[in-house]
Amino acid sequence: IKGKGTEKGHLSYFILFIIEVKAMYLQDCIFILFSVYFSFNLITCYEVSEGNSHDLYEIEGKVFPQESLVPNPNWIIDTKVMTKGGYHMGFLREDGSFAIHNVPSGSYVVEVISPNYTYEPV
C-alpha cells in the first residue's frame, strides 16, 4: 500500500503493519505450541518406555532334534525360536536350550523354525 503522507496512507501502513505483526505472532504461537507438544510427546514416550521396562520377562526352553532322524550337524545354527511371528526371537545354544528376552507379560505360542525339521507350535 503506497501513501503520500496523507492520513489515509498512514492508516493503510498502520493496518498493514498490524496484519504483519499478527501473522508473525501467529507463526510464533504455532511454533511454541509445536515445541511444547513435541517436548510433551518425548517426555510421555520416555515415561511409557520406562514403565514397561519393569514388566518384561524371559521365555526359556530346550529344543531336541527328532530322534528317528540322524541330526544335521548344523541344526542348531539353522534353528530359530520365535513368538508372535518373529516379533520376539531367540537362537539355540550348543545344548539346544534357548531364551527369548524382553517379552511382556502375556500368553504366547512358541514356534521352532528349522529348514530340516518340523516342530509343532507350543
XYZ file of N, CA and C in Angstrom:
366
model
N 0.869 -1.167 0.000
C 0.000 0.000 0.000
C 0.906 1.216 0.000
N 0.703 2.072 -0.958
C 1.525 3.271 -1.059
C 0.739 4.456 -0.531
N 1.415 5.316 0.188
C 0.789 6.539 0.672
C 1.703 7.711 0.432
N 1.131 8.891 0.358
C 1.919 10.093 0.090
C 1.952 10.986 1.313
N 1.883 10.451 2.484
C 1.904 11.276 3.675
C 0.533 11.722 4.112
N -0.500 11.248 3.468
C -1.850 11.617 3.887
C -2.247 10.736 5.049
N -3.271 11.163 5.728
C -3.744 10.357 6.862
C -4.203 8.984 6.395
N -4.837 8.931 5.247
C -5.303 7.645 4.731
C -4.111 6.727 4.447
N -3.037 7.270 3.898
C -1.851 6.463 3.619
C -1.218 5.934 4.886
N -1.113 6.754 5.916
C -0.545 6.299 7.194
C -1.423 5.236 7.831
N -2.706 5.417 7.713
C -3.635 4.436 8.255
C -3.445 3.099 7.536
N -3.234 3.151 6.230
C -3.026 1.920 5.467
C -1.743 1.231 5.900
N -0.664 1.986 6.088
C 0.584 1.398 6.568
C 0.393 0.804 7.958
N -0.344 1.486 8.804
C -0.590 1.017 10.159
C -1.369 -0.298 10.128
N -2.399 -0.379 9.295
C -3.189 -1.607 9.187
C -2.325 -2.740 8.635
N -1.522 -2.445 7.623
C -0.627 -3.452 7.066
C 0.365 -3.934 8.120
N 0.901 -3.023 8.917
C 1.842 -3.374 9.976
C 1.172 -4.273 11.008
N -0.039 -3.946 11.401
C -0.761 -4.768 12.383
C -1.005 -6.162 11.810
N -1.378 -6.248 10.546
C -1.617 -7.557 9.939
C -0.325 -8.370 9.906
N 0.796 -7.731 9.553
C 2.073 -8.446 9.525
C 2.481 -8.888 10.919
N 2.300 -8.034 11.917
C 2.636 -8.397 13.296
C 1.762 -9.545 13.757
N 0.466 -9.491 13.455
C -0.424 -10.588 13.856
C -0.007 -11.884 13.171
N 0.378 -11.820 11.903
C 0.814 -13.027 11.197
C 2.090 -13.580 11.828
N 3.037 -12.710 12.163
C 4.269 -13.168 12.808
C 3.953 -13.736 14.186
N 3.068 -13.095 14.925
C 2.690 -13.568 16.248
C 2.043 -14.949 16.147
N 1.173 -15.127 15.157
C 0.517 -16.411 14.970
C 1.541 -17.496 14.647
N 2.523 -17.204 13.789
C 3.564 -18.182 13.476
C 4.374 -18.525 14.718
N 4.703 -17.508 15.525
C 5.441 -17.765 16.761
C 4.626 -18.633 17.699
N 3.327 -18.351 17.798
C 2.464 -19.153 18.674
C 2.399 -20.593 18.189
N 2.274 -20.773 16.882
C 2.223 -22.131 16.343
C 3.538 -22.848 16.621
N 4.668 -22.170 16.437
C 5.972 -22.773 16.708
C 6.098 -23.137 18.184
N 5.670 -22.228 19.060
C 5.751 -22.502 20.501
C 4.854 -23.671 20.863
N 3.629 -23.696 20.327
C 2.734 -24.816 20.618
C 3.329 -26.121 20.097
N 3.901 -26.098 18.898
C 4.538 -27.295 18.349
C 5.689 -27.736 19.237
N 6.492 -26.784 19.707
C 7.629 -27.117 20.567
C 7.158 -27.745 21.865
N 6.121 -27.170 22.462
C 5.591 -27.716 23.718
C 5.008 -29.100 23.465
N 4.241 -29.253 22.387
C 3.646 -30.542 22.059
C 4.732 -31.589 21.816
N 5.762 -31.235 21.045
C 6.855 -32.154 20.748
C 7.581 -32.555 22.029
N 7.844 -31.591 22.904
C 8.522 -31.889 24.172
C 7.663 -32.800 25.028
N 6.358 -32.547 25.074
C 5.457 -33.371 25.868
C 5.453 -34.801 25.336
N 5.426 -34.955 24.012
C 5.448 -36.300 23.436
C 6.736 -37.032 23.777
N 7.873 -36.351 23.755
C 9.131 -37.002 24.125
C 9.096 -37.462 25.572
N 8.584 -36.612 26.448
C 8.503 -36.972 27.864
C 7.547 -38.138 28.049
N 6.401 -38.108 27.371
C 5.428 -39.180 27.500
C 6.010 -40.501 27.004
N 6.667 -40.485 25.852
C 7.263 -41.718 25.326
C 8.321 -42.258 26.276
N 9.115 -41.393 26.853
C 10.153 -41.820 27.778
C 9.529 -42.451 29.012
N 8.474 -41.828 29.532
C 7.842 -42.382 30.727
C 7.197 -43.725 30.433
N 6.555 -43.863 29.285
C 5.926 -45.131 28.939
C 6.974 -46.218 28.780
N 8.072 -45.915 28.090
C 9.094 -46.938 27.902
C 9.755 -47.292 29.227
N 9.924 -46.320 30.104
C 10.479 -46.615 31.419
C 9.527 -47.498 32.214
N 8.219 -47.229 32.122
C 7.239 -48.004 32.869
C 7.162 -49.436 32.387
N 7.292 -49.667 31.092
C 7.177 -51.010 30.549
C 8.430 -51.840 30.763
N 9.578 -51.219 30.996
C 10.811 -51.981 31.109
C 10.813 -52.886 32.339
N 9.985 -52.597 33.329
C 9.944 -53.414 34.541
C 9.057 -54.643 34.362
N 8.246 -54.674 33.320
C 7.306 -55.759 33.130
C 7.729 -56.720 32.023
N 9.010 -56.831 31.755
C 9.489 -57.711 30.693
C 10.045 -59.002 31.285
N 9.821 -60.100 30.566
C 10.191 -61.412 31.072
C 11.024 -62.163 30.042
N 11.336 -63.403 30.376
C 12.159 -64.249 29.522
C 11.461 -65.594 29.353
N 11.407 -66.079 28.130
C 10.878 -67.418 27.858
C 12.085 -68.316 27.602
N 12.170 -69.413 28.364
C 13.300 -70.333 28.226
C 12.791 -71.724 27.889
N 13.608 -72.500 27.229
C 13.237 -73.868 26.906
C 14.390 -74.596 26.252
N 14.080 -75.775 25.741
C 15.109 -76.585 25.082
C 14.468 -77.287 23.891
N 15.195 -77.319 22.782
C 14.718 -77.956 21.554
C 15.582 -79.185 21.291
N 14.903 -80.288 20.943
C 15.609 -81.527 20.621
C 15.324 -81.897 19.169
N 16.332 -82.422 18.452
C 16.039 -82.904 17.089
C 15.199 -84.171 17.182
N 14.478 -84.476 16.122
C 13.652 -85.682 16.128
C 14.550 -86.909 16.256
N 14.182 -87.796 17.176
C 15.023 -88.960 17.484
C 15.139 -89.932 16.317
N 14.107 -90.034 15.494
C 14.117 -91.027 14.413
C 15.029 -90.628 13.252
N 15.460 -89.377 13.208
C 16.314 -88.912 12.116
C 17.732 -88.665 12.604
N 18.680 -88.844 11.701
C 20.069 -88.520 12.024
C 20.174 -86.994 12.046
N 20.650 -86.422 13.154
C 20.672 -84.962 13.229
C 21.643 -84.331 12.232
N 21.199 -83.285 11.604
C 22.042 -82.486 10.725
C 23.048 -81.758 11.613
N 24.334 -81.760 11.263
C 25.319 -81.108 12.139
C 25.074 -79.605 12.326
N 24.373 -78.980 11.409
C 24.098 -77.538 11.518
C 22.703 -77.228 12.048
N 22.017 -78.209 12.616
C 20.636 -77.980 13.009
C 20.512 -76.879 14.058
N 21.487 -76.749 14.950
C 21.423 -75.703 15.979
C 21.578 -74.321 15.344
N 22.470 -74.194 14.389
C 22.695 -72.901 13.728
C 21.484 -72.498 12.890
N 20.855 -73.486 12.238
C 19.741 -73.205 11.330
C 18.400 -73.013 12.034
N 18.296 -73.369 13.295
C 17.020 -73.344 14.009
C 16.852 -72.048 14.795
N 15.652 -71.491 14.705
C 15.309 -70.269 15.439
C 14.025 -70.503 16.221
N 13.882 -69.802 17.320
C 12.689 -69.897 18.147
C 12.062 -68.514 18.188
N 10.725 -68.456 17.987
C 10.094 -67.139 17.957
C 8.681 -67.169 18.511
N 8.203 -65.985 18.841
C 6.810 -65.776 19.221
C 6.267 -64.639 18.371
N 4.974 -64.575 18.272
C 4.282 -63.510 17.528
C 4.821 -63.360 16.109
N 5.056 -64.457 15.437
C 5.503 -64.406 14.051
C 6.870 -63.795 13.852
N 7.728 -63.850 14.843
C 9.080 -63.316 14.726
C 9.290 -61.998 15.434
N 8.243 -61.481 16.077
C 8.393 -60.211 16.800
C 9.390 -60.360 17.946
N 9.321 -61.500 18.654
C 10.304 -61.846 19.689
C 11.026 -63.091 19.188
N 12.351 -63.057 19.206
C 13.099 -64.167 18.621
C 14.256 -64.584 19.519
N 14.560 -65.879 19.493
C 15.702 -66.410 20.218
C 16.443 -67.416 19.350
N 17.673 -67.692 19.730
C 18.504 -68.637 18.991
C 18.947 -69.741 19.931
N 19.273 -70.889 19.366
C 19.662 -72.039 20.180
C 21.119 -71.947 20.599
N 21.356 -72.413 21.838
C 22.733 -72.580 22.314
C 23.209 -73.971 21.894
N 24.450 -74.294 22.202
C 25.035 -75.583 21.787
C 24.273 -76.790 22.321
N 23.671 -76.657 23.501
C 22.935 -77.783 24.089
C 21.467 -77.818 23.661
N 21.046 -76.916 22.766
C 19.659 -76.877 22.297
C 18.753 -75.987 23.129
N 19.277 -75.419 24.199
C 18.451 -74.524 25.020
C 18.356 -73.154 24.346
N 17.330 -72.404 24.723
C 17.137 -71.074 24.155
C 16.538 -70.153 25.207
N 16.626 -68.886 24.945
C 15.981 -67.869 25.778
C 15.517 -66.749 24.857
N 14.272 -66.325 25.043
C 13.738 -65.164 24.333
C 13.586 -64.073 25.384
N 14.326 -62.994 25.234
C 14.383 -61.932 26.236
C 13.399 -60.802 25.934
N 13.112 -60.014 26.974
C 12.305 -58.785 26.871
C 10.908 -59.035 26.319
N 10.241 -60.030 26.854
C 8.886 -60.363 26.431
C 7.911 -59.818 27.472
N 6.918 -59.020 27.053
C 5.930 -58.524 28.013
C 5.075 -59.663 28.557
N 4.449 -59.422 29.680
C 3.568 -60.400 30.296
C 2.442 -60.761 29.329
N 2.084 -62.034 29.257
C 1.004 -62.459 28.375
C 1.139 -63.917 28.008
N 0.266 -64.386 27.142
C 0.296 -65.759 26.641
C 0.869 -65.750 25.233
N 1.751 -66.690 24.942
C 2.417 -66.729 23.648
C 2.451 -68.144 23.099
N 2.413 -68.253 21.796
C 2.670 -69.509 21.105
C 4.131 -69.459 20.691
N 4.901 -70.450 21.130
C 6.325 -70.506 20.801
C 6.487 -71.418 19.592
N 7.136 -70.888 18.560
C 7.348 -71.642 17.329
C 8.834 -71.922 17.146
N 9.143 -73.134 16.733
C 10.515 -73.509 16.404
C 10.579 -73.624 14.886
N 11.443 -72.834 14.281
C 11.565 -72.795 12.824
C 12.902 -73.420 12.432
N 12.824 -74.466 11.612
C 14.028 -75.160 11.158
C 13.832 -75.590 9.706
N 14.861 -75.433 8.866
C 14.721 -75.896 7.481
C 14.765 -77.423 7.358
N 15.240 -78.113 8.402
C 15.419 -79.565 8.335
C 14.360 -80.357 9.088
N 13.701 -79.747 10.061
C 12.741 -80.458 10.897
C 11.452 -79.655 10.990
N 10.378 -80.368 11.305
C 9.091 -79.716 11.527
C 8.726 -79.888 12.990
N 8.418 -78.784 13.646
C 8.033 -78.810 15.055
C 6.629 -78.240 15.198
N 5.873 -78.812 16.118
C 4.543 -78.290 16.437
C 4.693 -77.043 17.305
N 3.914 -75.984 17.046
C 3.953 -74.818 17.947
C 3.482 -75.209 19.342
N 4.080 -74.639 20.356
C 3.741 -74.944 21.752
C 3.214 -73.694 22.410
